[in-house]
Each structure stands twice: as structure tokens, then as C-alpha cells.
Amino acid sequence: MPPEHWADLDPDQRVQRVVDLGLPRFRAKQLSTHYFTHHSSDPASMTDLPANSHEWVSALLPPLLTEVRRLETDRGDTIKFLWRLHDGALVESVLMRYVGRVTLCISSQAGCGMNCPFCATGQAGLTRNLSSAEIVDQVVRANQVVARGELGGKRRDDHSADRVSNIVFMGMGEPLANYKRVVHAVRTMIAAPPDGLGMSARGITVSTVGLVPAITKLAAEDLPVTFALSLHAPDDELRDELIPVNSRWKVDEALDAARGYFDTTGRRVSIEYALIKDMNDHAWRADLLARKLNARGRGWVHVNPIPLNPTPGSIWTASDKAVQDEFVRRLNAAGVPTTLRDTRGKEIDGACGQLAATDED
Ligand code: SAH
């Protein structure tokens, strides 16, 4: 694991660390303000600390992410970052500006062990879990980039988006397979300043292949994050193939757990569905999905189909536009709110399922 970092600790542990170093307790608050409010890890910029503080500041805020490469779209409103971790492992995050919000797609693991055949990340397997701080630092680093004006596409009248407002755990990794560190990272993101980033839990989406016991546990955390289930097929025969963990937790169990998340938190859940040509895009599958969702009640769920982003070496492609539209129409007609999700960053291999983190291309 990486060196322990300030963002791995709870607020009381942080105070303990500075006390252990023989420093006054209020140094903890100062350091938190620098890191979580001003997004700085650089002792030279911390002019309210004594000149001899460099050493302990650097020890408590060790560098975690080294920027290896940055790819931008033409308009510069989408940036994909490739980060190297202390041990050489690589992860990516994707920063996207929309009107009124800035969304960061973050990684929770280096690689992924879920082995979904349509996802680029799944092909290389799991390298390791990220620490809480490695997860949080992706947000802090993105905030620095936004603050420096390096993310394009900002409208002159848009004052709401000078930092990351929304997080999606849709980068590399299965967040619920790194449960403890992900939950701690979320708590740090939503903790009020200076103890955390002061983000809204509703703006944070945790997306999972459907690890059922972890979904139930997450629901009980009292963290009103948005929950998304990557379903991709309403029937076990096909889902066994698309999401290998379906051999362990079946479609109906995953849907029951998703409904349970709504019951416990009151938060409407999302169902993700990558539309793959002639694979899972049939009208009867839309109807079966609607039946299974409606069987569990109304108003608790919406469906977000997304056209498949083709990945290298895959024989699968996105559904035709007319087929996508019909899939969406059938769900809506059955009373299940459904909107086609837009896809960003395809040109820079930064769209969903394309994050593969190679240092070569
Ligand atoms: N492991 C988590 C989160 C990471 S993937 C999960 O599976 O939910 C985020 C989303 O991108 C998931 O819904 C995933 O199924 C989807 N995805 C993966 N590969 C994709 C691809 N090639 N095209 C479109 N979506 C993809």
C-alpha cells in the first residue's frame, strides 16, 4: 500500500498525528484547510506555518499521484488523466465540464477483478485496491486543474462550477470490492471543511456490478450517495456472460438489493445498461426489464441506457440508433423513467469502459 496520507485518517487521528509530532493541535486544522479547502500539498505555499514545517508537512501529505499523461478533447471540456502511483501502478480519471456542474469520473482500484468482457479495464485483471487518499487525491488534483482554468468549455455566466461538483465511481475498478476505503473516501469527500471537501453526497454516484451483501451494507451507512447498478441484461442467461459475478448473485437478487437501497435511503437508484448490438438490445429484453422493475414497485428507479463504447479487440459494437430509441421508448411506455446517457470522451478513449491505463500509446 502507499504511504499513509492525511486523507487516509479521520479528523481525530489527524489531531493525534500532529500531537505525536510535538506540534500544537491547531496545526491539524491548518493542514486540513490547505489540503481540503485550498487543494494544496505544497509546503512552500503554506505561509501560515513556520518556516521549518516543510518536513512534517511533506511526511503527512506525501505525493500520491504523478501525472503521466493528459488527453483532452478538442474543446478541452473533457480531460483524461493517467496517474502513476507510488509503486508504478497506473490509474485514470476523467474530468468533464457540463453547464452548471463539473463531473469527475474516478477509479477505486488499479485494474479490476470483475472481468466483464465488454469493458477495457476488465481485460487486464486487478492490480490492487487504491487507498482512501489515492481516491480522494484524484478529486483534489482535479480541483487544482479546474482552479487553474485548465478545463475548457466554461461559459462566462457559469459561476457554479469552479470546482468538481459531481463524482462518479465509474473509472477503473469495482468500488464495492474495495469497500472500506471507498466508504472512507466518500466520508472525506462529504465532510464539512476543513475536515473534508464539503461535497454533497447526492452528487456522488457509486456504481457496482452488483455485489449484493456490499449493497445492503452501503445502504445502512447513512450516506445518501446515489447508487447505480450495472445490470446490462434482465435475464441470467445473458448476464452470466456479460457480468461474470452474476454466477454468484443473480439478476433478481441484485434488483432486490437495489430496491432495498431505495427503501433504506429514499434515494432513487439508477440501472445502467450498455446497449450492445444484437446482444442485449432486443425489444423483449426491454419489456422483461420493465416487468422486473415494475414488479418491485414504481418510482424507485430509473434506467440509463448508454450505447456501448467499443473497446480494442472486442467484436461487439453499439446498437443502432433506431434500436436504442425503441429500447428507451418501450421502458418509458411501461412507466419506467428511462433516459439515454450521453457519452463523453470517446475520442480520447475516456468514455465508460475504455479506461485501460497503458503507458505506451
Ligand atoms: N465496476 C463498476 C464501476 C466501473 S464501470 C461497475 O461495473 O458498475 C462504470 C460503468 O461503465 C458500468 O456501468 C460499466 O458496466 C460501464 N461500462 C463498462 N464498459 C463499457 C463499455 N465498453 N461501454 C459502455 N459502458 C461500459
Coordinates of C-alpha atoms and ligand atoms in Angstrom, one line a residue:
M1 CA 0.0 0.0 0.0
P2 CA 1.0 3.6 -0.5
P3 CA 2.5 5.7 2.4
E4 CA -0.2 6.9 4.8
H5 CA -1.6 10.3 3.8
W6 CA -3.6 12.9 5.7
A7 CA -6.7 11.9 3.7
D8 CA -6.5 8.3 5.0
L9 CA -7.1 9.5 8.5
D10 CA -10.2 10.5 10.5
P11 CA -10.2 14.0 11.9
D12 CA -9.3 12.8 15.4
Q13 CA -6.5 10.7 14.1
R14 CA -5.1 13.7 12.3
V15 CA -5.0 15.7 15.6
Q16 CA -3.2 12.7 17.1
R17 CA -0.6 12.7 14.4
V18 CA 0.3 16.3 14.9
V19 CA 0.3 15.9 18.7
D20 CA 2.6 12.9 18.3
L21 CA 5.0 15.1 16.4
G22 CA 5.1 17.5 19.3
L23 CA 3.1 20.2 17.4
P24 CA 0.1 22.2 18.7
R25 CA -3.3 20.7 17.9
F26 CA -4.3 23.6 15.7
R27 CA -1.7 22.6 13.1
A28 CA -4.1 19.8 12.1
K29 CA -6.8 22.3 11.2
Q30 CA -4.4 24.4 9.3
L31 CA -3.1 21.4 7.3
S32 CA -6.7 20.3 6.6
T33 CA -7.6 23.7 5.3
H34 CA -4.6 23.7 3.0
Y35 CA -5.3 20.3 1.6
F36 CA -9.1 20.1 1.5
T37 CA -10.1 23.8 1.0
H38 CA -7.2 25.1 -1.0
H39 CA -6.2 21.8 -2.6
S40 CA -2.6 22.3 -1.8
S41 CA 0.1 19.8 -0.8
D42 CA 2.9 22.2 -1.3
P43 CA 4.6 23.4 2.0
A44 CA 6.0 26.4 0.2
S45 CA 2.5 27.8 -0.3
M46 CA 1.6 27.3 3.4
T47 CA 2.7 30.7 4.6
D48 CA 0.8 30.5 7.9
L49 CA 3.1 27.6 9.0
P50 CA 6.6 28.1 10.5
A51 CA 9.5 28.0 8.0
N52 CA 10.7 24.7 9.5
S53 CA 7.4 22.9 8.7
H54 CA 8.4 21.5 5.3
E55 CA 9.5 18.2 6.7
W56 CA 6.4 17.2 8.7
V57 CA 4.0 18.7 6.1
S58 CA 5.7 16.6 3.4
A59 CA 5.5 13.5 5.6
L60 CA 1.8 14.0 6.2
L61 CA 0.9 14.9 2.6
P62 CA 3.2 12.6 0.6
P63 CA 2.8 12.8 -3.1
L64 CA 0.4 10.0 -4.3
L65 CA -0.4 10.7 -7.9
T66 CA 2.2 11.6 -10.6
E67 CA 0.7 12.9 -13.8
V68 CA 2.0 10.7 -16.6
R69 CA -0.2 12.0 -19.4
R70 CA -3.2 14.2 -20.1
L71 CA -5.5 13.8 -23.1
E72 CA -8.1 16.5 -24.0
T73 CA -11.0 16.7 -26.4
D74 CA -10.9 19.5 -29.0
R75 CA -13.0 21.9 -26.9
G76 CA -11.0 21.0 -23.8
D77 CA -14.1 20.3 -21.8
T78 CA -13.1 16.7 -21.2
I79 CA -9.7 15.7 -19.9
K80 CA -8.5 12.2 -19.2
F81 CA -5.6 11.9 -16.7
L82 CA -3.2 9.0 -16.5
W83 CA -1.7 8.8 -13.0
R84 CA 1.2 6.7 -11.7
L85 CA 1.0 5.6 -8.1
H86 CA 4.0 5.2 -5.8
D87 CA 4.5 1.6 -6.8
G88 CA 4.2 2.2 -10.6
A89 CA 0.5 1.1 -10.8
L90 CA -1.5 3.2 -13.3
V91 CA -5.0 4.6 -12.9
E92 CA -7.1 7.1 -14.8
S93 CA -9.7 9.7 -14.1
V94 CA -11.8 11.7 -16.4
L95 CA -12.8 15.3 -15.8
M96 CA -15.9 16.7 -17.7
R97 CA -17.5 20.1 -17.7
Y98 CA -21.2 20.4 -18.2
V99 CA -23.4 23.5 -17.9
G100 CA -23.6 24.2 -14.1
R101 CA -21.5 21.2 -13.0
V102 CA -18.1 19.6 -13.2
T103 CA -18.1 15.8 -13.0
L104 CA -15.1 13.7 -12.2
C105 CA -15.1 10.0 -13.1
I106 CA -12.7 8.3 -10.6
S107 CA -11.0 5.0 -10.1
S108 CA -11.3 2.9 -7.0
Q109 CA -8.8 0.2 -8.0
A110 CA -5.9 -0.2 -10.3
G111 CA -7.4 -2.6 -12.8
C112 CA -10.5 -4.6 -11.9
G113 CA -11.1 -8.2 -11.0
M114 CA -14.7 -8.4 -12.4
N115 CA -13.6 -9.5 -15.8
C116 CA -16.6 -8.1 -17.8
P117 CA -15.8 -8.9 -21.4
F118 CA -17.1 -5.6 -22.9
C119 CA -15.0 -3.4 -20.6
A120 CA -11.4 -2.5 -21.3
T121 CA -10.4 -2.3 -17.7
G122 CA -11.7 -5.8 -17.0
Q123 CA -9.3 -7.4 -19.5
A124 CA -6.1 -6.9 -17.6
G125 CA -7.3 -8.0 -14.2
L126 CA -6.8 -6.4 -10.8
T127 CA -3.5 -4.9 -9.8
R128 CA -4.5 -3.6 -6.4
N129 CA -7.0 -1.6 -4.3
L130 CA -6.5 2.2 -4.1
S131 CA -6.1 3.7 -0.6
S132 CA -8.7 6.2 0.5
A133 CA -6.2 9.0 0.0
E134 CA -5.4 7.8 -3.5
I135 CA -9.1 8.1 -4.3
V136 CA -9.6 11.5 -2.6
D137 CA -6.4 12.9 -4.2
Q138 CA -7.9 12.3 -7.7
V139 CA -10.5 14.9 -6.7
V140 CA -8.1 17.3 -5.1
R141 CA -5.8 17.1 -8.2
A142 CA -8.8 17.7 -10.5
N143 CA -9.8 20.7 -8.4
Q144 CA -6.4 22.2 -8.9
V145 CA -6.8 21.8 -12.6
V146 CA -10.2 23.5 -12.6
A147 CA -9.0 26.3 -10.4
R148 CA -6.1 27.0 -12.8
G149 CA -8.6 27.4 -15.6
E150 CA -7.3 24.3 -17.5
L151 CA -10.6 22.7 -18.0
G152 CA -12.3 24.3 -21.1
G153 CA -15.8 24.9 -22.1
K154 CA -16.8 27.2 -19.2
R155 CA -19.5 29.6 -20.1
R156 CA -18.9 33.2 -18.9
D157 CA -22.1 33.2 -16.9
D158 CA -21.5 29.9 -15.3
H159 CA -20.2 30.6 -11.8
S160 CA -21.4 27.4 -10.2
A161 CA -18.7 25.2 -11.5
D162 CA -15.2 26.4 -10.4
R163 CA -14.5 23.0 -8.7
V164 CA -15.6 19.4 -9.0
S165 CA -19.3 19.2 -8.0
N166 CA -20.1 15.6 -9.0
I167 CA -18.2 12.4 -8.6
V168 CA -18.9 9.1 -10.4
F169 CA -17.2 5.9 -9.3
M170 CA -17.2 4.8 -12.9
G171 CA -13.5 4.8 -13.7
M172 CA -11.3 1.7 -13.1
G173 CA -12.3 -0.8 -10.6
E174 CA -15.2 -2.2 -8.7
P175 CA -15.8 0.2 -5.8
L176 CA -17.7 -2.3 -3.6
A177 CA -14.8 -4.7 -3.9
N178 CA -12.7 -2.0 -2.1
Y179 CA -15.5 -1.3 0.3
K180 CA -13.8 0.1 3.4
R181 CA -11.5 2.5 1.6
V182 CA -14.2 3.7 -0.8
V183 CA -16.6 4.4 2.1
H184 CA -13.9 6.3 4.0
A185 CA -13.1 8.3 0.8
V186 CA -16.8 9.2 0.4
R187 CA -17.0 10.3 4.0
T188 CA -13.9 12.5 3.4
M189 CA -15.5 14.0 0.3
I190 CA -18.7 14.9 2.1
A191 CA -17.2 16.0 5.4
A192 CA -17.6 19.8 6.0
P193 CA -14.5 21.9 5.5
P194 CA -11.8 21.9 6.8
D195 CA -12.2 18.2 7.6
G196 CA -13.2 17.2 4.1
L197 CA -14.1 18.5 0.7
G198 CA -17.6 19.6 1.7
M199 CA -19.3 17.9 -1.3
S200 CA -22.9 16.9 -1.5
A201 CA -23.4 13.1 -1.1
R202 CA -26.2 13.3 -3.7
G203 CA -23.7 14.4 -6.2
I204 CA -21.6 11.2 -5.6
T205 CA -22.6 8.1 -7.6
V206 CA -21.3 4.7 -6.6
S207 CA -21.7 2.2 -9.4
T208 CA -21.4 -1.6 -9.0
V209 CA -21.6 -4.8 -10.9
G210 CA -23.9 -6.0 -8.1
L211 CA -22.0 -7.3 -5.0
V212 CA -25.2 -7.9 -3.1
P213 CA -24.0 -8.1 0.5
A214 CA -22.0 -4.9 0.0
I215 CA -25.0 -3.1 -1.5
T216 CA -27.0 -3.9 1.7
K217 CA -24.1 -2.7 3.8
L218 CA -23.8 0.5 1.8
A219 CA -27.5 1.2 2.3
A220 CA -27.0 1.1 6.0
E221 CA -24.1 3.5 6.1
D222 CA -26.3 6.6 6.3
L223 CA -24.5 8.1 3.3
P224 CA -27.1 9.4 0.9
V225 CA -25.0 8.8 -2.2
T226 CA -26.6 8.0 -5.5
F227 CA -26.5 4.2 -6.2
A228 CA -26.1 2.7 -9.7
L229 CA -26.4 -1.0 -10.6
S230 CA -24.7 -2.1 -13.8
L231 CA -27.3 -4.5 -15.0
H232 CA -26.8 -4.8 -18.8
A233 CA -29.2 -7.8 -19.1
P234 CA -32.5 -8.6 -17.4
D235 CA -32.1 -12.4 -17.8
D236 CA -29.5 -14.6 -16.1
E237 CA -28.5 -16.5 -19.2
L238 CA -27.1 -13.4 -20.8
R239 CA -26.0 -11.6 -17.7
D240 CA -23.9 -14.6 -16.7
E241 CA -21.9 -13.9 -19.8
L242 CA -21.7 -10.1 -19.6
I243 CA -21.1 -9.8 -15.8
P244 CA -19.3 -12.9 -14.6
V245 CA -20.1 -12.1 -11.0
N246 CA -23.8 -12.8 -11.9
S247 CA -22.9 -16.5 -11.4
R248 CA -22.8 -15.6 -7.7
W249 CA -25.6 -13.0 -7.4
K250 CA -28.4 -13.4 -9.9
V251 CA -30.4 -10.6 -11.6
D252 CA -33.3 -10.9 -9.2
E253 CA -31.0 -10.8 -6.1
A254 CA -29.2 -7.7 -7.5
L255 CA -32.5 -6.0 -8.2
D256 CA -33.9 -6.8 -4.8
A257 CA -30.7 -5.3 -3.2
A258 CA -31.2 -2.2 -5.4
R259 CA -34.8 -1.9 -4.3
G260 CA -33.6 -2.3 -0.7
Y261 CA -31.2 0.5 -1.2
F262 CA -34.1 2.7 -2.2
D263 CA -36.2 1.5 0.8
T264 CA -33.4 2.3 3.3
T265 CA -32.1 5.6 1.9
G266 CA -35.1 7.0 -0.1
R267 CA -32.7 7.7 -2.9
R268 CA -33.9 6.7 -6.4
V269 CA -31.4 4.2 -7.9
S270 CA -30.1 4.0 -11.4
I271 CA -29.9 1.0 -13.6
E272 CA -27.0 1.1 -16.1
Y273 CA -27.5 -0.7 -19.4
A274 CA -24.8 -0.6 -22.1
L275 CA -26.7 -1.3 -25.4
I276 CA -24.7 -3.9 -27.4
K277 CA -25.8 -4.6 -30.9
D278 CA -27.8 -7.8 -31.2
M279 CA -26.6 -8.9 -27.8
N280 CA -28.9 -7.3 -25.2
D281 CA -30.8 -4.7 -27.1
H282 CA -33.9 -6.7 -28.1
A283 CA -37.4 -5.3 -27.6
W284 CA -38.3 -8.4 -25.5
R285 CA -35.4 -7.6 -23.2
A286 CA -36.6 -4.0 -22.7
D287 CA -40.0 -5.4 -21.9
L288 CA -38.6 -8.0 -19.5
L289 CA -36.5 -5.3 -17.7
A290 CA -39.6 -3.1 -17.4
R291 CA -41.6 -6.1 -15.9
K292 CA -38.9 -6.9 -13.4
L293 CA -38.5 -3.3 -12.3
N294 CA -42.3 -2.7 -12.0
A295 CA -42.7 -5.9 -10.1
R296 CA -40.7 -4.2 -7.4
G297 CA -42.8 -1.0 -7.3
R298 CA -43.0 2.3 -9.0
G299 CA -40.9 5.5 -8.6
W300 CA -37.9 3.8 -7.1
V301 CA -35.7 3.5 -10.1
H302 CA -34.7 5.0 -13.5
V303 CA -32.8 3.3 -16.3
N304 CA -29.8 4.8 -18.0
P305 CA -29.0 3.0 -21.2
I306 CA -25.7 4.0 -22.9
P307 CA -24.5 3.0 -26.3
L308 CA -21.6 0.6 -25.9
N309 CA -18.2 2.2 -26.3
P310 CA -16.3 -0.3 -28.4
T311 CA -13.0 -1.5 -26.8
P312 CA -9.9 -2.8 -28.6
G313 CA -10.2 -6.4 -29.7
S314 CA -13.9 -6.6 -29.0
I315 CA -16.2 -7.9 -31.6
W316 CA -19.1 -6.0 -30.1
T317 CA -20.5 -2.7 -31.2
A318 CA -23.1 -0.2 -30.2
S319 CA -26.7 -0.8 -31.1
D320 CA -28.2 1.1 -34.0
K321 CA -29.8 4.5 -33.1
A322 CA -33.2 3.3 -34.0
V323 CA -32.8 0.2 -31.8
Q324 CA -31.6 2.4 -28.9
D325 CA -34.6 4.7 -29.3
E326 CA -37.0 1.8 -29.3
F327 CA -35.4 0.3 -26.2
V328 CA -35.8 3.6 -24.4
R329 CA -39.4 4.1 -25.7
R330 CA -40.6 0.7 -24.5
L331 CA -39.3 1.2 -21.0
N332 CA -40.9 4.7 -20.8
A333 CA -44.1 3.4 -22.2
A334 CA -44.2 0.8 -19.4
G335 CA -43.8 3.6 -16.9
V336 CA -40.1 3.2 -16.1
P337 CA -38.3 6.6 -16.4
T338 CA -35.5 6.0 -18.9
T339 CA -33.0 8.4 -20.5
L340 CA -30.2 7.6 -22.9
R341 CA -27.0 8.6 -21.2
D342 CA -24.7 10.8 -23.3
T343 CA -21.2 9.6 -23.7
R344 CA -18.1 11.8 -23.4
G345 CA -14.5 11.5 -24.3
K346 CA -14.7 8.7 -26.8
E347 CA -12.1 10.4 -29.0
I348 CA -9.6 10.1 -26.1
D349 CA -10.6 6.6 -25.0
G350 CA -12.0 8.3 -21.9
A351 CA -15.6 7.0 -22.2
C352 CA -17.1 4.4 -20.0
G353 CA -15.4 1.1 -20.2
Q354 CA -12.4 2.4 -22.2
L355 CA -10.1 3.1 -19.3
A356 CA -7.2 0.7 -19.7
A357 CA -4.2 2.7 -18.4
T358 CA -1.4 1.8 -20.6
D359 CA 1.7 3.9 -20.6
E360 CA 2.5 3.1 -24.2
D361 CA 0.1 4.7 -26.7
Ligands
SAH1 N1 -17.2 -1.6 -11.6 C1 -18.3 -0.7 -11.6 C2 -17.9 0.7 -11.9 C3 -17.0 0.9 -13.1 S1 -17.6 0.8 -14.7 C4 -19.5 -1.1 -12.4 O1 -19.3 -2.0 -13.2 O2 -20.5 -0.5 -12.2 C5 -18.8 2.1 -14.9 C6 -19.9 1.8 -15.9 O3 -19.3 1.7 -17.3 C7 -20.5 0.4 -15.6 O4 -21.9 0.6 -15.8 C8 -20.0 -0.4 -16.7 O5 -20.8 -1.6 -17.0 C9 -19.9 0.5 -17.9 N2 -19.1 0.1 -19.0 C10 -18.1 -0.7 -19.0 N3 -17.6 -0.9 -20.2 C11 -18.4 -0.2 -21.0 C12 -18.3 0.0 -22.4 N4 -17.4 -0.6 -23.2 N5 -19.3 0.8 -23.0 C13 -20.2 1.4 -22.2 N6 -20.2 1.2 -20.8 C14 -19.3 0.4 -20.3

